[in-house]
XYZ file of C-alpha atoms in Angstrom:
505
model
C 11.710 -143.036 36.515
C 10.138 -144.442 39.390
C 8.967 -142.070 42.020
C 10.258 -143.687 45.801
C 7.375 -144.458 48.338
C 8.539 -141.222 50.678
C 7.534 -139.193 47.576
C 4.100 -140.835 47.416
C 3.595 -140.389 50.732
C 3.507 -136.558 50.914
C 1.588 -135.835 47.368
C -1.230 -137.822 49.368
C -1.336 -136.053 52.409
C -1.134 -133.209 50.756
C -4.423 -134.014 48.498
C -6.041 -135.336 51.499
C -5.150 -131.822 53.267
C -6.715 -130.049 50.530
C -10.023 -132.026 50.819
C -10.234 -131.252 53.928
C -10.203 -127.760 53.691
C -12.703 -127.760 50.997
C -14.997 -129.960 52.955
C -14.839 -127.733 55.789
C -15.654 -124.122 54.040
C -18.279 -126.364 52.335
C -19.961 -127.319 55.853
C -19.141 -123.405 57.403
C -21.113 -122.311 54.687
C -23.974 -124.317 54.561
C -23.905 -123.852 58.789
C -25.515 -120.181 59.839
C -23.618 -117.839 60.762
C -23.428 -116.989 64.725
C -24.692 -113.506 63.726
C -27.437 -114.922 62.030
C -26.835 -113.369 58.635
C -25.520 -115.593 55.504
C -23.161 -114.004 53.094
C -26.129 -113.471 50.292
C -28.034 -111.284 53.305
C -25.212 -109.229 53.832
C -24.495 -108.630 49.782
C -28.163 -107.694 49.697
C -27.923 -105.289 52.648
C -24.310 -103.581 50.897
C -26.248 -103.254 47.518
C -29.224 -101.842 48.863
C -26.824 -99.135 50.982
C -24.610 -98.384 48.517
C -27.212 -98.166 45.599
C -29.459 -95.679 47.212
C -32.489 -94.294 44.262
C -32.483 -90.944 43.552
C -35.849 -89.018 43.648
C -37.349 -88.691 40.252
C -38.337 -85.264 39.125
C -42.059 -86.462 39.551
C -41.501 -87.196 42.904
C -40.163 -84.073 43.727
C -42.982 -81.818 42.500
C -44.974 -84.441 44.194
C -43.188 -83.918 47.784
C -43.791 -79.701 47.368
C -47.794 -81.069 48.029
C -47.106 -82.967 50.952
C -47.509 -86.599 48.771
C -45.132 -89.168 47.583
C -44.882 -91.014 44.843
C -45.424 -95.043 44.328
C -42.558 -97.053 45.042
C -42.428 -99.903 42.814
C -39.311 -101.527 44.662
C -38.664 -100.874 48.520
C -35.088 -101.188 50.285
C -34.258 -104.280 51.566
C -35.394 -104.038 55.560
C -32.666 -106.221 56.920
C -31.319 -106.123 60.562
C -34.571 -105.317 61.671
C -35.759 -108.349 63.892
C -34.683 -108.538 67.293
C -34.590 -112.815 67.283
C -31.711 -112.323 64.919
C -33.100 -113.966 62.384
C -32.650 -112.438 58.584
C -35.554 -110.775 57.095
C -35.016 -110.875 53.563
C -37.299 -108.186 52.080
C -39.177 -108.540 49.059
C -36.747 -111.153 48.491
C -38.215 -113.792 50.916
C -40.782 -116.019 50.156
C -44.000 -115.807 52.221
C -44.944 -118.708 54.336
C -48.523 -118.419 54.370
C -48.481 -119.733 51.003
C -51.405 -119.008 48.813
C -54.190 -117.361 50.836
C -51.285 -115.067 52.220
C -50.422 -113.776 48.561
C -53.931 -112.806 47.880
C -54.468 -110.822 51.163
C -51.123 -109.140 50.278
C -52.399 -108.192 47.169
C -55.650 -106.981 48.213
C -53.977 -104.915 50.543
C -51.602 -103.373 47.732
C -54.596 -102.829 45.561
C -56.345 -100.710 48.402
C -53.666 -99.393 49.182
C -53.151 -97.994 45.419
C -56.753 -96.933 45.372
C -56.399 -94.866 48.737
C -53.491 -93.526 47.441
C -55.149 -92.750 44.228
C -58.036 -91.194 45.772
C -55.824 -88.858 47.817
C -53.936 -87.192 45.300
C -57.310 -86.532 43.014
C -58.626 -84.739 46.183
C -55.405 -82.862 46.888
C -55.234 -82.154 43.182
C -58.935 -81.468 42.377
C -58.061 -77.504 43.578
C -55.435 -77.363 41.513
C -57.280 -78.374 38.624
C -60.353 -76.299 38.979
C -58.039 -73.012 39.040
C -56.314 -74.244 35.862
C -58.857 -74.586 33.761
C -60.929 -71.553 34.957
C -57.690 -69.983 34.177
C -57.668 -71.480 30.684
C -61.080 -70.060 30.175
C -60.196 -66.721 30.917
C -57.634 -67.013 28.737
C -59.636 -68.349 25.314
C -61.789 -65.552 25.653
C -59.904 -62.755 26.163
C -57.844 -64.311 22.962
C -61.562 -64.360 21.422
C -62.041 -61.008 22.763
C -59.129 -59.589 20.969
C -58.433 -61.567 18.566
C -57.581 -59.082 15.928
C -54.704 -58.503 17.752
C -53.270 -61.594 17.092
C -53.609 -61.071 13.091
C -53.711 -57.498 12.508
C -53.972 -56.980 8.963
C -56.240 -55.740 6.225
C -56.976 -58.186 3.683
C -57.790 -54.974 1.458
C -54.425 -54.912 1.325
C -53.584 -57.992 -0.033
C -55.013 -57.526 -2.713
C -52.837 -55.400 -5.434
C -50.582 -54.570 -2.685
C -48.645 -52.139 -5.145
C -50.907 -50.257 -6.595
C -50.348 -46.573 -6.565
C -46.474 -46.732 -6.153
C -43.947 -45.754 -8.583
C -43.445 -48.358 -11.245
C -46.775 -50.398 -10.284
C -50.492 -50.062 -11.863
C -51.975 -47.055 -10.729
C -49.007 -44.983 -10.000
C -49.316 -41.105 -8.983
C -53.468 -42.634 -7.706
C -53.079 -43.602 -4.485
C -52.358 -40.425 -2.379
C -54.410 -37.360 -2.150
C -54.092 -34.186 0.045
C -56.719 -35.121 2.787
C -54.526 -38.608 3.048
C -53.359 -37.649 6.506
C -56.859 -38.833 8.661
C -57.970 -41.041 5.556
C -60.995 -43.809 7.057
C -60.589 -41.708 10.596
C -64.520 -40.900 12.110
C -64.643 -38.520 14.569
C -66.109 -39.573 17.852
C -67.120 -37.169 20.626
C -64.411 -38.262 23.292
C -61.802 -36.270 25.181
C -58.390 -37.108 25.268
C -57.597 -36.372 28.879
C -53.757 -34.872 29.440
C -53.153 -35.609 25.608
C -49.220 -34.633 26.543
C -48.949 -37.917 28.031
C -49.599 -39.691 24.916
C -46.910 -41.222 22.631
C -47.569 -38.892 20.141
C -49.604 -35.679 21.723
C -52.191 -34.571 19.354
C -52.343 -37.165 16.957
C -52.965 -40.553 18.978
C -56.095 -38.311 19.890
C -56.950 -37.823 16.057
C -55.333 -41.264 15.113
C -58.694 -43.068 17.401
C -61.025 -40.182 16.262
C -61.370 -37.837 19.411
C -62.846 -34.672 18.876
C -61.343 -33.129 21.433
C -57.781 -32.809 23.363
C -56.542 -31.486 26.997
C -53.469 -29.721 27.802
C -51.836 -28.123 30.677
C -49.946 -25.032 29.807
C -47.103 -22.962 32.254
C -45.689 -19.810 31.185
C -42.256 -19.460 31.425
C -39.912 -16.837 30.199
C -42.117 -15.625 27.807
C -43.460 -19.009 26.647
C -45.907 -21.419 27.200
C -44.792 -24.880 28.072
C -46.700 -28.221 28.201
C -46.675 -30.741 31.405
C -48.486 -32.097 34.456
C -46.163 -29.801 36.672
C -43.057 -27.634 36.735
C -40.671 -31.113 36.946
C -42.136 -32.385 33.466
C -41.418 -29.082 31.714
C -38.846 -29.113 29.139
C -37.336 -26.686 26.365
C -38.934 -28.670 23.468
C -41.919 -29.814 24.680
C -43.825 -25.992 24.309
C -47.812 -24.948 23.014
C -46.375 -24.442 20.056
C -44.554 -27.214 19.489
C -46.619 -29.855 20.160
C -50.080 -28.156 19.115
C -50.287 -25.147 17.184
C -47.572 -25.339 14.738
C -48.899 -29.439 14.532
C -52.426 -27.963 13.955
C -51.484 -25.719 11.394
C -49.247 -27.993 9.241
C -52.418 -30.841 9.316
C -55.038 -28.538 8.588
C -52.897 -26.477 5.424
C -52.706 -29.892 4.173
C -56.246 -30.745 4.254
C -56.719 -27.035 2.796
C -54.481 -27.656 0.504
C -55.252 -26.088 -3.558
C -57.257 -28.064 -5.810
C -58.623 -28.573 -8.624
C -61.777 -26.648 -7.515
C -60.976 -23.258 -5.833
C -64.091 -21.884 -4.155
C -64.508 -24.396 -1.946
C -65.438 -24.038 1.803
C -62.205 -24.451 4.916
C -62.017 -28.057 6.139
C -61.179 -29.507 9.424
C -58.613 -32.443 10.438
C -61.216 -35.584 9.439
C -61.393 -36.105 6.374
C -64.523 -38.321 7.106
C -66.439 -35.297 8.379
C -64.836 -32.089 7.036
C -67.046 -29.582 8.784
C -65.842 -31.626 11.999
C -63.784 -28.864 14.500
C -61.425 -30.071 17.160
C -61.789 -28.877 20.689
C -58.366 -27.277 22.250
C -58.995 -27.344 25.591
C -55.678 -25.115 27.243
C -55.490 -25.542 31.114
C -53.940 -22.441 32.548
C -51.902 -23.706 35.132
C -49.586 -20.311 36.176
C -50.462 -17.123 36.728
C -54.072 -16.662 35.235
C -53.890 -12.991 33.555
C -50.707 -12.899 31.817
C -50.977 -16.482 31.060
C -54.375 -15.865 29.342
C -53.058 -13.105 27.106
C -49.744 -15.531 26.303
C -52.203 -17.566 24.783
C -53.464 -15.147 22.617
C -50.191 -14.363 20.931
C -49.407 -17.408 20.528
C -52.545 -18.608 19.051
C -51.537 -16.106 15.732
C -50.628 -18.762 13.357
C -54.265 -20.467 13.610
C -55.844 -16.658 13.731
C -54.348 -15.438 10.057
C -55.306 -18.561 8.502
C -58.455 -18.239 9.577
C -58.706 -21.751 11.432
C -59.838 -20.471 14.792
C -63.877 -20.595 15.963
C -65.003 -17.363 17.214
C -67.859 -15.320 18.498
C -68.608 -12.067 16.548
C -71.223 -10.654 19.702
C -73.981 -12.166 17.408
C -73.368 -15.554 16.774
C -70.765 -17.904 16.658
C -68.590 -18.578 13.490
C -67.274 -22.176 13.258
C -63.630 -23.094 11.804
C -61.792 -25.961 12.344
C -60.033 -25.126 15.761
C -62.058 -24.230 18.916
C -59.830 -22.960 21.867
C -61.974 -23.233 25.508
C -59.525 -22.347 28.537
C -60.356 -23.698 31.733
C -57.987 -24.314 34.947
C -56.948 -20.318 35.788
C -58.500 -18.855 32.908
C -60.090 -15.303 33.919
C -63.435 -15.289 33.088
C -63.592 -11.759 32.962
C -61.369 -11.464 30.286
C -63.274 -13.797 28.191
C -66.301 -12.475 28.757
C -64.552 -8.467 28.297
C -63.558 -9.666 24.535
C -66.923 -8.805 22.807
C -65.811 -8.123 19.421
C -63.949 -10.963 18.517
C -64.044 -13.638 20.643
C -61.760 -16.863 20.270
C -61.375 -18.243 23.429
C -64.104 -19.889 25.298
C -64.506 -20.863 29.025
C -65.576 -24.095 30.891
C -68.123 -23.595 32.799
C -69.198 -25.108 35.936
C -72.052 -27.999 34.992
C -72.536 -28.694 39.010
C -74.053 -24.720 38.899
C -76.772 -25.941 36.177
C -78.585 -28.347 37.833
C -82.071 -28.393 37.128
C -85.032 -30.533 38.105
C -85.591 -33.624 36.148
C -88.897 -35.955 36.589
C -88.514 -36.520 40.210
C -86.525 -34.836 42.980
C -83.605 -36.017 44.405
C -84.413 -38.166 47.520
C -81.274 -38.752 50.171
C -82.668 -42.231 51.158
C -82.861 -43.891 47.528
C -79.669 -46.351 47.894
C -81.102 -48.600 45.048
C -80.508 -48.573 41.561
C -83.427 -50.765 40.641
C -84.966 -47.908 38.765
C -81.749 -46.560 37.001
C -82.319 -48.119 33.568
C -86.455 -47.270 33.850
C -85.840 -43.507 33.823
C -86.318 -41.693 30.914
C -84.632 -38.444 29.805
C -86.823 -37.044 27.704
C -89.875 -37.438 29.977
C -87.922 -35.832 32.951
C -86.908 -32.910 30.701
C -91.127 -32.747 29.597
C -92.289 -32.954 33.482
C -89.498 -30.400 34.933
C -91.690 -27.465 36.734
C -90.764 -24.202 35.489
C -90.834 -22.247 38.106
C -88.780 -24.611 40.628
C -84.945 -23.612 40.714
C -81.839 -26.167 41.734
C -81.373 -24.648 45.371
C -84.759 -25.149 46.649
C -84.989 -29.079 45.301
C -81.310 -29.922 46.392
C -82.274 -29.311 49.857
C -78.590 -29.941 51.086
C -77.757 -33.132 49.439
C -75.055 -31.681 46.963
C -73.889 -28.542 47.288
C -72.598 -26.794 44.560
C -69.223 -25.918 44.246
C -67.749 -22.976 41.775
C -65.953 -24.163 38.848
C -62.400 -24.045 38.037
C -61.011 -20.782 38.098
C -64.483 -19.120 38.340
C -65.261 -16.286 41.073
C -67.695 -16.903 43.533
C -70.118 -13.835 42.814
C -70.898 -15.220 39.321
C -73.722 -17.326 38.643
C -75.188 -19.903 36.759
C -76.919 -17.009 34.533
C -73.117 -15.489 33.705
C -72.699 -18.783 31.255
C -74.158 -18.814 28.165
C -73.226 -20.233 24.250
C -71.637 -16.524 24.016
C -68.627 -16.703 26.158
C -68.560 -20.745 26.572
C -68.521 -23.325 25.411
C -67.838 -26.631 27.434
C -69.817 -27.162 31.453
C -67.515 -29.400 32.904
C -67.170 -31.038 36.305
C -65.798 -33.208 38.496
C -67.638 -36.360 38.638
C -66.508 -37.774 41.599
C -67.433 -34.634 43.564
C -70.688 -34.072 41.775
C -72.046 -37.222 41.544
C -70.309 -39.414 43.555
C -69.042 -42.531 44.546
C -70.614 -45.486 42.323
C -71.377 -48.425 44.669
C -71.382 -51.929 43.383
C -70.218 -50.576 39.838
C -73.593 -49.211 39.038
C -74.750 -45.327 39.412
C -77.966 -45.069 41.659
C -81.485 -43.746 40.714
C -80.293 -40.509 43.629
C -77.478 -40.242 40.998
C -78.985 -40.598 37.529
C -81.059 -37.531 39.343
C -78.209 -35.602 39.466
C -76.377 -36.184 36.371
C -79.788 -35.750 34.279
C -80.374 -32.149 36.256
C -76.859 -31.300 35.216
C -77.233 -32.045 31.172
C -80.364 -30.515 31.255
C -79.422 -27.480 32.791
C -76.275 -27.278 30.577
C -78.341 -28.302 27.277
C -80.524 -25.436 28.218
C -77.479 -22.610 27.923
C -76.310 -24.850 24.694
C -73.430 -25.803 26.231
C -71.806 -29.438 25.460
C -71.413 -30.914 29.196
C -68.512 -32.828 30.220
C -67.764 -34.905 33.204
C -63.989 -35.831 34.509
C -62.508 -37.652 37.078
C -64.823 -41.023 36.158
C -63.657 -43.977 37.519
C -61.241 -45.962 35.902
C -61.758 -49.102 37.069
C -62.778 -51.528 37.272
C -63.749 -51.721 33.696
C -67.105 -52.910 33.995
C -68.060 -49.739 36.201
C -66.150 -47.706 33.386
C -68.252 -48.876 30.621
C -71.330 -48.301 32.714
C -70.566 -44.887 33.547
C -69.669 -44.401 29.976
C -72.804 -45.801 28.740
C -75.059 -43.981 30.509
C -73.438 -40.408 30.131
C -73.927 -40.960 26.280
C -77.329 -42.393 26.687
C -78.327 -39.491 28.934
C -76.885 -37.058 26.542
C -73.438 -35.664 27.967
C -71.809 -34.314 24.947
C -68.058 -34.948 24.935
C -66.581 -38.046 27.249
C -63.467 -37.216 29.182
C -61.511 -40.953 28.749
C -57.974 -42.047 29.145
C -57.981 -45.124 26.993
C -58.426 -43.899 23.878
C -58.802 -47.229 22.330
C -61.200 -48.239 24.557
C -63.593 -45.503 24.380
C -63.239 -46.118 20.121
C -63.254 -49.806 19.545
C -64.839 -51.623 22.731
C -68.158 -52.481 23.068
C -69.096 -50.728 26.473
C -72.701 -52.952 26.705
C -70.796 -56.298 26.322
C -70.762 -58.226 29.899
C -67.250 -57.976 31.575
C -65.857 -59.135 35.198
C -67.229 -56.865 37.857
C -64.375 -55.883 40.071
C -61.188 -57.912 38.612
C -61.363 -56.719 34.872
């Protein structure tokens, strides 16, 4: 059907309306825009807004030190000109051509390296501290390492042996198993109540010797630092004599061969006795004959040292009281005597090789000293008050009256000469004991090796360690008999010569 010319008419105007609209958003968009901006500018500038990059993890740690990290793509800086005209970013091309590229990436690589540079300086601190820290680490692993893998490899071999059903069986235990491969050592174990197990972490490491404080109360005689850590259970006899006498039946125990002589609690060293030393904390008299009862257990099985008034008789117990003990009513018991005081060492001082001299602040000479020399050279006739001259004043012991003196103690009625070492001796400066104070402790040990009594200093320092082991090593090396320690394992298994930290170990 044909269409009529009116028809044609408006299908063309209506095309050439439609071509005109199309031309004309055509040339508006190829025209700038009055605000100077095209549409791909302002897409750009939403994106960039809208998309905002979160700070990595790395960046973070890097913004707690004051740095930042490298930005490998930077926001698009747009509305930033004041002519109008769009800056594009990163997106624009540069119009110095070439030579402008390589400035701008000479300029990025200095700026890399500067950047670079900064953060090793800033992190060069950092560094230093972690691996000094590493160090210290590695060796005290190296140090200890038996820690780490704590085992016998004794044992790995035939693990079974001896038990029921295995090779061996009824071989492996004997009646002196109970301190099996322990070696007595001459330490102290200072306050043993405080231990995990009183008594025997002291024999567990080997000490010879153990401390404990003693209040009477209601007829008994209980164990603690003061009247707050006293408790029902924790009495003497609980923790030590009935202990004492259980161990040592054991190791007494009937064999096969009958006549045989009384052993002590180490079965390394049989003829070994440990040293009981009670510290009389209450009232001193009826305290003092408290103890006496109560020491009956270790008295009918004949386990306790005594003094006959002729000589002394060694078992495997030896009780010394110190603290409030009366010394008169040690020294009154003359026919039997089983319990021994601690004397005052700071009384026994006695020349050595060269007096003391007040000025002597060195301790270049501390290692040259010798103590057998100043024990040959001593003058007979000189006497401890007329060389002190003032510079340490001695003090009476514990629990001592003031009218006795140094000739009242003697291998008869005592048998440790303790003191304090910080009041004797002194303060040790720069972790090492001066020649002024070698003087003194030498005087002391010879004074108390010539009454045959075993000297004993406590209140050492503690730390740091490297002054602990110093101290340590020279009281054995200069002959003091028993060592008064806290650390147990220390004083059995550290080498005290080996080179530690000076004041942070």
């Amino acid at each position: 059907m044909a269409r009529s010319s009116s028809e044609d008419t408006v299908t063309e105007s209506i095309l050439l309306s439609d071509n005109h609209d199309r031309d004309s958003e055509s040339r508006a968009s190829s025209r700038p825009r009055s605000d100077g901006y095209t549409d791909e500018d302002e897409y750009y500038y939403d994106y960039s807004r809208t998309n905002v990059r979160r700070p990595s993890s790395f960046n973070r740690v890097l913004a707690l030190v004051g740095m930042s990290g490298r930005r490998r793509r930077r926001d698009y800086e747009l509305h930033s000109s004041s002519s109008g005209e769009a800056l594009r970013g990163l997106l624009a091309r540069p119009s110095g051509g070439r030579r402008r590229a390589v400035r701008e990436t000479r300029t990025c690589r200095k700026g890399f390296a500067v950047g670079t540079a900064r953060r090793v300086i800033i992190a060069m601190p950092f560094v230093i501290l972690m691996l000094f820290g590493v160090l210290h680490v590695v060796q005290s692993l190296l140090g200890s390492a038996q820690l780490l893998w704590d085992y016998d490899e004794d044992d790995l071999f035939l693990p079974d042996w001896g038990r029921p059903g295995h090779t061996g069986e009824g071989l492996a235990d004997y009646p002196t198993n109970a301190t099996r491969d322990v070696l007595p050592i001459p330490c102290h174990s200072h306050n043993d109540y405080w231990r995990r197990v009183p008594l025997f972490d002291a024999l567990h490491w080997g000490c010879t010797s153990v401390e404990v404080d003693v209040w009477m109360f209601d007829d008994d005689l209980f164990v603690g630092y003061d009247t707050q850590s006293l408790t029902r259970p924790r009495s003497f006899r609980n923790l030590y004599v009935d202990p004492l006498v259980e161990l040592l039946d054991k190791m007494n125990a009937p064999g096969l061969y009958p006549n045989r002589t009384f052993s002590g609690v180490f079965d390394a060293d049989p003829s070994q006795a440990i040293v009981l030393l009670v510290d009389i904390r209450s009232e001193a008299y009826a305290t003092y004959r408290l103890l006496e009862e109560q020491l009956e257990r270790l008295r009918t099985r004949d386990y306790l040292t005594y003094h006959d008034g002729q000589k002394l008789v060694q078992r495997a117990v030896t009780i010394v009281g110190t603290g409030n003990t009366p010394f008169d009513l040690v020294r009154a018991n003359t026919k039997r005597r089983e319990i021994f005081f601690d004397a005052p060492l700071d009384l026994f001082w006695e020349v050595p090789a060269s007096p003391v001299v007040a000025t002597d602040q060195t301790d270049t000479r501390a290692m040259k000293m010798d103590y057998g020399t100043a024990m040959a050279r001593a003058p007979p006739n000189e006497t401890a008050s007329q060389l002190l001259n003032g510079l340490t004043k001695p003090t009476p012991g514990k629990a001592t009256d003031s009218s006795f003196t140094a000739d009242a103690f003697n291998d008869a009625n005592s048998y440790y000469a303790s003191t304090d070492f910080s009041k004797s001796v002194g303060f040790v400066w720069r972790g090492r004991l001066s020649p002024r104070q070698m003087e003194i402790i030498r005087g002391q040990i010879r004074g108390a090796k010539k009454r045959q009594l075993k000297s004993r200093y406590f209140n050492t320092p503690a730390w740091p360690v490297s002054a602990r082991n110093h101290i340590w090593q020279v009281l054995v090396d200069e002959g003091a008999d028993m060592l008064n320690v806290d650390d147990l394992k220390g004083a059995a298994t550290e080498d005290w010569r080996r080179r530690v930290h000076r004041w942070w170990s």
